């Protein structure tokens, strides 16, 4: 009786993987709608303030924002772009420590 459930689970995983591949290679291309800037402040160094670039994006019907890290990499904003930048760059090690313990 467990075999059909395993087969269904495997088929579901294969379908999701096929859709992900389709979307990555043949889905709609991301489109930049505009650029802006946010002010990010470190929680651990009161004098550290940075102003990274952000951009509004659209891919198909989905709209989202990205923030630029030093070195030119763009990452999706989680909720707030300034907070994402602070957690992923300015206070990276402190964030890792806080989330681990």
mmCIF file of N, CA and C in Angstrom:
data_model
loop_
_atom_site.group_PDB
_atom_site.id
_atom_site.type_symbol
_atom_site.label_atom_id
_atom_site.label_comp_id
_atom_site.label_asym_id
_atom_site.label_seq_id
_atom_site.Cartn_x
_atom_site.Cartn_y
_atom_site.Cartn_z
ATOM 1 N N UNK A 1 0.817 -1.197 0.000
ATOM 2 C CA UNK A 1 0.000 0.000 0.000
ATOM 3 C C UNK A 1 0.863 1.263 0.000
ATOM 4 N N UNK A 2 2.056 1.214 0.510
ATOM 5 C CA UNK A 2 2.923 2.385 0.539
ATOM 6 C C UNK A 2 3.504 2.712 -0.833
ATOM 7 N N UNK A 3 3.579 1.747 -1.703
ATOM 8 C CA UNK A 3 4.201 1.965 -2.996
ATOM 9 C C UNK A 3 3.483 3.037 -3.825
ATOM 10 N N UNK A 4 2.142 3.033 -3.933
ATOM 11 C CA UNK A 4 1.479 4.081 -4.706
ATOM 12 C C UNK A 4 1.732 5.479 -4.150
ATOM 13 N N UNK A 5 1.815 5.624 -2.832
ATOM 14 C CA UNK A 5 2.091 6.928 -2.236
ATOM 15 C C UNK A 5 3.498 7.375 -2.615
ATOM 16 N N UNK A 6 4.444 6.461 -2.582
ATOM 17 C CA UNK A 6 5.813 6.784 -2.960
ATOM 18 C C UNK A 6 5.879 7.183 -4.426
ATOM 19 N N UNK A 7 5.168 6.492 -5.282
ATOM 20 C CA UNK A 7 5.144 6.815 -6.709
ATOM 21 C C UNK A 7 4.517 8.196 -6.925
ATOM 22 N N UNK A 8 3.424 8.475 -6.226
ATOM 23 C CA UNK A 8 2.781 9.786 -6.352
ATOM 24 C C UNK A 8 3.704 10.887 -5.861
ATOM 25 N N UNK A 9 4.395 10.656 -4.757
ATOM 26 C CA UNK A 9 5.323 11.646 -4.221
ATOM 27 C C UNK A 9 6.455 11.892 -5.215
ATOM 28 N N UNK A 10 7.006 10.822 -5.779
ATOM 29 C CA UNK A 10 8.077 10.946 -6.758
ATOM 30 C C UNK A 10 7.624 11.693 -8.001
ATOM 31 N N UNK A 11 6.402 11.419 -8.460
ATOM 32 C CA UNK A 11 5.866 12.108 -9.638
ATOM 33 C C UNK A 11 5.663 13.594 -9.349
ATOM 34 N N UNK A 12 5.215 13.901 -8.153
ATOM 35 C CA UNK A 12 5.037 15.305 -7.763
ATOM 36 C C UNK A 12 6.370 16.038 -7.756
ATOM 37 N N UNK A 13 7.385 15.439 -7.171
ATOM 38 C CA UNK A 13 8.720 16.051 -7.134
ATOM 39 C C UNK A 13 9.260 16.236 -8.548
ATOM 40 N N UNK A 14 9.091 15.223 -9.394
ATOM 41 C CA UNK A 14 9.560 15.323 -10.782
ATOM 42 C C UNK A 14 8.831 16.439 -11.520
ATOM 43 N N UNK A 15 7.549 16.592 -11.287
ATOM 44 C CA UNK A 15 6.776 17.658 -11.917
ATOM 45 C C UNK A 15 7.225 19.034 -11.470
ATOM 46 N N UNK A 16 7.470 19.181 -10.185
ATOM 47 C CA UNK A 16 7.950 20.469 -9.670
ATOM 48 C C UNK A 16 9.327 20.806 -10.228
ATOM 49 N N UNK A 17 10.198 19.814 -10.314
ATOM 50 C CA UNK A 17 11.535 20.043 -10.871
ATOM 51 C C UNK A 17 11.442 20.422 -12.339
ATOM 52 N N UNK A 18 10.571 19.764 -13.091
ATOM 53 C CA UNK A 18 10.405 20.085 -14.514
ATOM 54 C C UNK A 18 9.879 21.505 -14.680
ATOM 55 N N UNK A 19 8.916 21.922 -13.852
ATOM 56 C CA UNK A 19 8.395 23.274 -13.928
ATOM 57 C C UNK A 19 9.479 24.295 -13.589
ATOM 58 N N UNK A 20 10.290 24.014 -12.574
ATOM 59 C CA UNK A 20 11.365 24.932 -12.189
ATOM 60 C C UNK A 20 12.360 25.095 -13.336
ATOM 61 N N UNK A 21 12.705 24.005 -13.986
ATOM 62 C CA UNK A 21 13.615 24.089 -15.137
ATOM 63 C C UNK A 21 12.987 24.875 -16.278
ATOM 64 N N UNK A 22 11.728 24.597 -16.565
ATOM 65 C CA UNK A 22 11.022 25.341 -17.618
ATOM 66 C C UNK A 22 11.034 26.833 -17.303
ATOM 67 N N UNK A 23 10.658 27.177 -16.074
ATOM 68 C CA UNK A 23 10.568 28.579 -15.684
ATOM 69 C C UNK A 23 11.924 29.262 -15.751
ATOM 70 N N UNK A 24 12.989 28.578 -15.331
ATOM 71 C CA UNK A 24 14.325 29.175 -15.329
ATOM 72 C C UNK A 24 14.840 29.437 -16.737
ATOM 73 N N UNK A 25 14.568 28.527 -17.669
ATOM 74 C CA UNK A 25 15.140 28.657 -19.008
ATOM 75 C C UNK A 25 14.199 29.262 -20.039
ATOM 76 N N UNK A 26 12.896 29.022 -19.919
ATOM 77 C CA UNK A 26 11.973 29.468 -20.953
ATOM 78 C C UNK A 26 10.867 30.368 -20.420
ATOM 79 N N UNK A 27 10.874 30.657 -19.138
ATOM 80 C CA UNK A 27 9.855 31.525 -18.561
ATOM 81 C C UNK A 27 10.106 32.975 -18.949
ATOM 82 N N UNK A 28 9.243 33.882 -18.507
ATOM 83 C CA UNK A 28 9.418 35.296 -18.854
ATOM 84 C C UNK A 28 10.718 35.852 -18.274
ATOM 85 N N UNK A 29 11.330 36.753 -19.010
ATOM 86 C CA UNK A 29 12.567 37.387 -18.578
ATOM 87 C C UNK A 29 12.267 38.467 -17.529
ATOM 88 N N UNK A 30 13.153 38.628 -16.535
ATOM 89 C CA UNK A 30 12.965 39.716 -15.574
ATOM 90 C C UNK A 30 13.129 41.060 -16.275
ATOM 91 N N UNK A 31 12.349 42.023 -15.839
ATOM 92 C CA UNK A 31 12.380 43.366 -16.420
ATOM 93 C C UNK A 31 12.583 44.380 -15.298
ATOM 94 N N UNK A 32 13.554 45.277 -15.460
ATOM 95 C CA UNK A 32 13.799 46.331 -14.480
ATOM 96 C C UNK A 32 12.810 47.459 -14.733
ATOM 97 N N UNK A 33 12.042 47.821 -13.703
ATOM 98 C CA UNK A 33 11.045 48.876 -13.826
ATOM 99 C C UNK A 33 11.574 50.230 -13.374
ATOM 100 N N UNK A 34 12.568 50.222 -12.475
ATOM 101 C CA UNK A 34 13.116 51.488 -11.988
ATOM 102 C C UNK A 34 14.105 51.260 -10.866
ATOM 103 N N UNK A 35 14.880 52.301 -10.593
ATOM 104 C CA UNK A 35 15.908 52.244 -9.550
ATOM 105 C C UNK A 35 15.587 53.232 -8.447
ATOM 106 N N UNK A 36 16.134 52.979 -7.267
ATOM 107 C CA UNK A 36 15.979 53.868 -6.134
ATOM 108 C C UNK A 36 17.125 53.660 -5.165
ATOM 109 N N UNK A 37 16.932 54.130 -3.944
ATOM 110 C CA UNK A 37 17.972 54.015 -2.920
ATOM 111 C C UNK A 37 17.300 53.925 -1.561
ATOM 112 N N UNK A 38 17.909 53.187 -0.647
ATOM 113 C CA UNK A 38 17.416 53.105 0.726
ATOM 114 C C UNK A 38 18.552 53.461 1.673
ATOM 115 N N UNK A 39 18.216 53.764 2.901
ATOM 116 C CA UNK A 39 19.216 54.039 3.928
ATOM 117 C C UNK A 39 19.200 52.894 4.934
ATOM 118 N N UNK A 40 20.329 52.218 5.042
ATOM 119 C CA UNK A 40 20.457 51.097 5.973
ATOM 120 C C UNK A 40 21.377 51.501 7.115
ATOM 121 N N UNK A 41 20.939 51.212 8.350
ATOM 122 C CA UNK A 41 21.727 51.555 9.542
ATOM 123 C C UNK A 41 22.069 50.281 10.295
ATOM 124 N N UNK A 42 23.317 50.157 10.676
ATOM 125 C CA UNK A 42 23.764 49.008 11.451
ATOM 126 C C UNK A 42 23.162 49.060 12.847
ATOM 127 N N UNK A 43 22.792 47.913 13.380
ATOM 128 C CA UNK A 43 22.317 47.845 14.769
ATOM 129 C C UNK A 43 23.471 47.811 15.749
ATOM 130 N N UNK A 44 24.676 47.491 15.269
ATOM 131 C CA UNK A 44 25.814 47.272 16.157
ATOM 132 C C UNK A 44 26.861 48.378 16.073
ATOM 133 N N UNK A 45 26.763 49.260 15.092
ATOM 134 C CA UNK A 45 27.688 50.384 14.947
ATOM 135 C C UNK A 45 26.852 51.605 14.575
ATOM 136 N N UNK A 46 26.590 52.459 15.562
ATOM 137 C CA UNK A 46 25.690 53.599 15.364
ATOM 138 C C UNK A 46 26.180 54.552 14.282
ATOM 139 N N UNK A 47 27.463 54.556 13.986
ATOM 140 C CA UNK A 47 28.012 55.473 12.985
ATOM 141 C C UNK A 47 28.002 54.901 11.574
ATOM 142 N N UNK A 48 27.586 53.668 11.423
ATOM 143 C CA UNK A 48 27.629 53.029 10.107
ATOM 144 C C UNK A 48 26.261 53.126 9.420
ATOM 145 N N UNK A 49 26.231 53.936 8.400
ATOM 146 C CA UNK A 49 25.032 54.116 7.585
ATOM 147 C C UNK A 49 25.457 53.962 6.133
ATOM 148 N N UNK A 50 24.728 53.156 5.380
ATOM 149 C CA UNK A 50 25.011 52.973 3.963
ATOM 150 C C UNK A 50 23.732 53.182 3.170
ATOM 151 N N UNK A 51 23.895 53.579 1.922
ATOM 152 C CA UNK A 51 22.755 53.849 1.040
ATOM 153 C C UNK A 51 22.875 53.023 -0.245
ATOM 154 N N UNK A 52 22.467 51.751 -0.178
ATOM 155 C CA UNK A 52 22.557 50.906 -1.367
ATOM 156 C C UNK A 52 21.439 51.206 -2.369
ATOM 157 N N UNK A 53 21.701 50.827 -3.618
ATOM 158 C CA UNK A 53 20.687 50.961 -4.660
ATOM 159 C C UNK A 53 19.677 49.830 -4.542
ATOM 160 N N UNK A 54 18.456 50.130 -4.924
ATOM 161 C CA UNK A 54 17.417 49.115 -5.038
ATOM 162 C C UNK A 54 16.822 49.223 -6.436
ATOM 163 N N UNK A 55 16.133 48.165 -6.859
ATOM 164 C CA UNK A 55 15.439 48.236 -8.135
ATOM 165 C C UNK A 55 14.129 47.476 -8.044
ATOM 166 N N UNK A 56 13.126 48.023 -8.721
ATOM 167 C CA UNK A 56 11.828 47.371 -8.836
ATOM 168 C C UNK A 56 11.885 46.471 -10.062
ATOM 169 N N UNK A 57 11.425 45.231 -9.879
ATOM 170 C CA UNK A 57 11.506 44.225 -10.931
ATOM 171 C C UNK A 57 10.121 43.651 -11.225
ATOM 172 N N UNK A 58 10.000 43.111 -12.450
ATOM 173 C CA UNK A 58 8.792 42.375 -12.828
ATOM 174 C C UNK A 58 9.229 41.164 -13.650
ATOM 175 N N UNK A 59 8.656 40.033 -13.330
ATOM 176 C CA UNK A 59 8.889 38.811 -14.108
ATOM 177 C C UNK A 59 7.529 38.176 -14.322
ATOM 178 N N UNK A 60 7.005 38.342 -15.513
ATOM 179 C CA UNK A 60 5.631 37.915 -15.769
ATOM 180 C C UNK A 60 4.683 38.816 -14.995
ATOM 181 N N UNK A 61 3.823 38.225 -14.195
ATOM 182 C CA UNK A 61 2.875 38.993 -13.382
ATOM 183 C C UNK A 61 3.401 39.299 -11.982
ATOM 184 N N UNK A 62 4.599 38.809 -11.663
ATOM 185 C CA UNK A 62 5.149 38.951 -10.315
ATOM 186 C C UNK A 62 6.034 40.196 -10.246
ATOM 187 N N UNK A 63 5.767 41.037 -9.248
ATOM 188 C CA UNK A 63 6.593 42.224 -8.997
ATOM 189 C C UNK A 63 7.338 42.038 -7.684
ATOM 190 N N UNK A 64 8.580 42.496 -7.656
ATOM 191 C CA UNK A 64 9.395 42.372 -6.462
ATOM 192 C C UNK A 64 10.501 43.413 -6.489
ATOM 193 N N UNK A 65 11.203 43.539 -5.367
ATOM 194 C CA UNK A 65 12.321 44.481 -5.249
ATOM 195 C C UNK A 65 13.598 43.728 -4.961
ATOM 196 N N UNK A 66 14.707 44.303 -5.413
ATOM 197 C CA UNK A 66 16.031 43.760 -5.136
ATOM 198 C C UNK A 66 16.919 44.879 -4.613
ATOM 199 N N UNK A 67 17.907 44.498 -3.810
ATOM 200 C CA UNK A 67 18.890 45.441 -3.278
ATOM 201 C C UNK A 67 20.269 44.994 -3.761
ATOM 202 N N UNK A 68 21.133 45.966 -4.063
ATOM 203 C CA UNK A 68 22.457 45.656 -4.588
ATOM 204 C C UNK A 68 23.474 45.565 -3.457
ATOM 205 N N UNK A 69 24.177 44.445 -3.410
ATOM 206 C CA UNK A 69 25.253 44.254 -2.444
ATOM 207 C C UNK A 69 26.560 44.781 -3.047
ATOM 208 N N UNK A 70 27.559 45.082 -2.213
ATOM 209 C CA UNK A 70 28.860 45.458 -2.747
ATOM 210 C C UNK A 70 29.375 44.347 -3.672
ATOM 211 N N UNK A 71 29.958 44.737 -4.763
ATOM 212 C CA UNK A 71 30.422 43.763 -5.740
ATOM 213 C C UNK A 71 29.439 43.581 -6.885
ATOM 214 N N UNK A 72 28.250 44.164 -6.759
ATOM 215 C CA UNK A 72 27.297 44.159 -7.858
ATOM 216 C C UNK A 72 26.237 43.082 -7.833
ATOM 217 N N UNK A 73 26.219 42.204 -6.835
ATOM 218 C CA UNK A 73 25.185 41.166 -6.762
ATOM 219 C C UNK A 73 23.866 41.782 -6.297
ATOM 220 N N UNK A 74 22.780 41.382 -6.935
ATOM 221 C CA UNK A 74 21.440 41.828 -6.545
ATOM 222 C C UNK A 74 20.734 40.663 -5.853
ATOM 223 N N UNK A 75 20.112 40.938 -4.696
ATOM 224 C CA UNK A 75 19.344 39.915 -3.993
ATOM 225 C C UNK A 75 17.933 40.440 -3.745
ATOM 226 N N UNK A 76 16.980 39.530 -3.701
ATOM 227 C CA UNK A 76 15.584 39.904 -3.472
ATOM 228 C C UNK A 76 15.413 40.438 -2.055
ATOM 229 N N UNK A 77 14.658 41.498 -1.920
ATOM 230 C CA UNK A 77 14.344 42.046 -0.599
ATOM 231 C C UNK A 77 13.329 41.130 0.072
ATOM 232 N N UNK A 78 13.568 40.813 1.338
ATOM 233 C CA UNK A 78 12.656 39.927 2.058
ATOM 234 C C UNK A 78 11.340 40.647 2.334
ATOM 235 N N UNK A 79 11.350 41.669 3.113
ATOM 236 C CA UNK A 79 10.188 42.534 3.321
ATOM 237 C C UNK A 79 10.627 43.973 3.100
ATOM 238 N N UNK A 80 11.649 44.383 3.827
ATOM 239 C CA UNK A 80 12.180 45.734 3.769
ATOM 240 C C UNK A 80 13.592 45.669 3.180
ATOM 241 N N UNK A 81 13.849 46.427 2.131
ATOM 242 C CA UNK A 81 15.154 46.361 1.458
ATOM 243 C C UNK A 81 16.293 46.825 2.366
ATOM 244 N N UNK A 82 16.074 47.842 3.177
ATOM 245 C CA UNK A 82 17.125 48.324 4.084
ATOM 246 C C UNK A 82 17.463 47.242 5.116
ATOM 247 N N UNK A 83 16.451 46.565 5.622
ATOM 248 C CA UNK A 83 16.664 45.499 6.603
ATOM 249 C C UNK A 83 17.370 44.303 5.962
ATOM 250 N N UNK A 84 16.991 43.961 4.743
ATOM 251 C CA UNK A 84 17.656 42.872 4.025
ATOM 252 C C UNK A 84 19.126 43.195 3.827
ATOM 253 N N UNK A 85 19.418 44.420 3.411
ATOM 254 C CA UNK A 85 20.809 44.834 3.198
ATOM 255 C C UNK A 85 21.590 44.773 4.507
ATOM 256 N N UNK A 86 20.996 45.286 5.583
ATOM 257 C CA UNK A 86 21.674 45.277 6.882
ATOM 258 C C UNK A 86 21.983 43.842 7.312
ATOM 259 N N UNK A 87 21.000 42.958 7.218
ATOM 260 C CA UNK A 87 21.180 41.565 7.660
ATOM 261 C C UNK A 87 22.153 40.802 6.770
ATOM 262 N N UNK A 88 22.128 41.052 5.468
ATOM 263 C CA UNK A 88 22.929 40.270 4.523
ATOM 264 C C UNK A 88 24.309 40.856 4.253
ATOM 265 N N UNK A 89 24.554 42.097 4.714
ATOM 266 C CA UNK A 89 25.870 42.693 4.465
ATOM 267 C C UNK A 89 26.444 43.393 5.701
ATOM 268 N N UNK A 90 25.778 44.407 6.185
ATOM 269 C CA UNK A 90 26.346 45.241 7.245
ATOM 270 C C UNK A 90 26.546 44.468 8.550
ATOM 271 N N UNK A 91 25.537 43.748 8.970
ATOM 272 C CA UNK A 91 25.573 43.007 10.236
ATOM 273 C C UNK A 91 25.512 41.504 9.984
ATOM 274 N N UNK A 92 26.172 41.033 8.952
ATOM 275 C CA UNK A 92 26.062 39.637 8.537
ATOM 276 C C UNK A 92 26.442 38.672 9.656
ATOM 277 N N UNK A 93 27.618 38.838 10.244
ATOM 278 C CA UNK A 93 28.078 37.890 11.257
ATOM 279 C C UNK A 93 27.243 37.956 12.522
ATOM 280 N N UNK A 94 26.809 39.147 12.896
ATOM 281 C CA UNK A 94 25.948 39.285 14.067
ATOM 282 C C UNK A 94 24.592 38.613 13.821
ATOM 283 N N UNK A 95 24.072 38.748 12.595
ATOM 284 C CA UNK A 95 22.802 38.123 12.241
ATOM 285 C C UNK A 95 22.927 36.602 12.313
ATOM 286 N N UNK A 96 24.004 36.066 11.766
ATOM 287 C CA UNK A 96 24.229 34.612 11.823
ATOM 288 C C UNK A 96 24.306 34.147 13.275
ATOM 289 N N UNK A 97 25.026 34.886 14.103
ATOM 290 C CA UNK A 97 25.153 34.536 15.525
ATOM 291 C C UNK A 97 23.808 34.598 16.228
ATOM 292 N N UNK A 98 23.031 35.667 15.980
ATOM 293 C CA UNK A 98 21.731 35.816 16.629
ATOM 294 C C UNK A 98 20.759 34.708 16.222
ATOM 295 N N UNK A 99 20.769 34.324 14.953
ATOM 296 C CA UNK A 99 19.844 33.300 14.478
ATOM 297 C C UNK A 99 20.250 31.898 14.918
ATOM 298 N N UNK A 100 21.539 31.697 15.200
ATOM 299 C CA UNK A 100 22.012 30.380 15.620
ATOM 300 C C UNK A 100 21.709 30.103 17.088
ATOM 301 N N UNK A 101 21.654 31.121 17.877
ATOM 302 C CA UNK A 101 21.522 30.825 19.290
ATOM 303 C C UNK A 101 20.476 31.554 19.950
#
